[in-house]
Amino acid sequence: LEAMQIAFFAVAKFTPEERGDSKFQKMTCQLLFKGDGKNLPGFMIGRQLMVVSCMFFIARVTSV
């Protein structure tokens, strides 16, 4: 997940023409940068909540 965060912030600086022509890349960029780019911060917040939730779950399962 950390690599995705770095990649998304790097791609945010590119123009649409510089982002490439892969099918999955285009779908991901359309989803992330839709609506004046407001989906990217929402994704980052959701990603962080998911990481924290996983850590709490793992700690709960592995603790005695």
XYZ file of C-alpha atoms in Angstrom:
64
model
C 0.000 0.000 0.000
C 2.850 2.412 0.662
C 4.097 2.070 -2.900
C 0.616 2.927 -4.190
C 0.581 6.114 -2.132
C 3.944 7.230 -3.521
C 2.936 6.333 -7.079
C -0.397 8.175 -6.894
C 1.227 11.365 -5.654
C 3.871 11.119 -8.383
C 1.262 10.553 -11.110
C -0.822 13.486 -9.839
C 1.864 15.836 -11.176
C 1.730 14.349 -14.694
C -0.485 15.622 -17.468
C -3.036 13.098 -18.805
C -0.883 12.628 -21.913
C 2.157 11.702 -19.788
C 0.307 9.062 -17.770
C 0.582 6.356 -20.441
C -1.956 4.279 -22.293
C -2.473 1.093 -20.268
C -6.126 0.102 -19.786
C -5.830 -0.379 -16.007
C -3.770 2.785 -15.609
C -6.424 4.817 -17.404
C -9.234 3.346 -15.293
C -7.293 3.997 -12.072
C -6.461 7.593 -13.025
C -10.047 8.306 -14.068
C -11.246 7.069 -10.698
C -8.589 8.880 -8.648
C -8.643 12.241 -10.387
C -12.390 12.481 -11.069
C -14.159 15.544 -9.699
C -11.256 18.024 -9.592
C -8.959 15.424 -8.030
C -10.975 15.137 -4.823
C -10.998 11.335 -4.896
C -7.241 11.116 -4.221
C -7.399 12.576 -0.676
C -10.439 10.413 0.064
C -8.549 7.343 -1.075
C -5.589 8.272 1.131
C -7.787 8.681 4.201
C -9.559 5.393 3.508
C -6.236 3.657 2.970
C -4.920 4.929 6.278
C -8.059 3.802 8.114
C -7.707 0.365 6.539
C -4.065 0.063 7.638
C -4.904 1.097 11.208
C -7.862 -1.296 11.333
C -5.697 -4.174 10.103
C -3.061 -3.422 12.725
C -5.648 -3.398 15.533
C -7.147 -6.638 14.241
C -3.764 -8.353 13.987
C -2.797 -7.133 17.466
C -6.070 -8.427 18.889
C -5.737 -11.828 17.226
C -2.089 -12.351 18.171
C -2.194 -11.033 21.736
C -2.649 -13.339 24.675
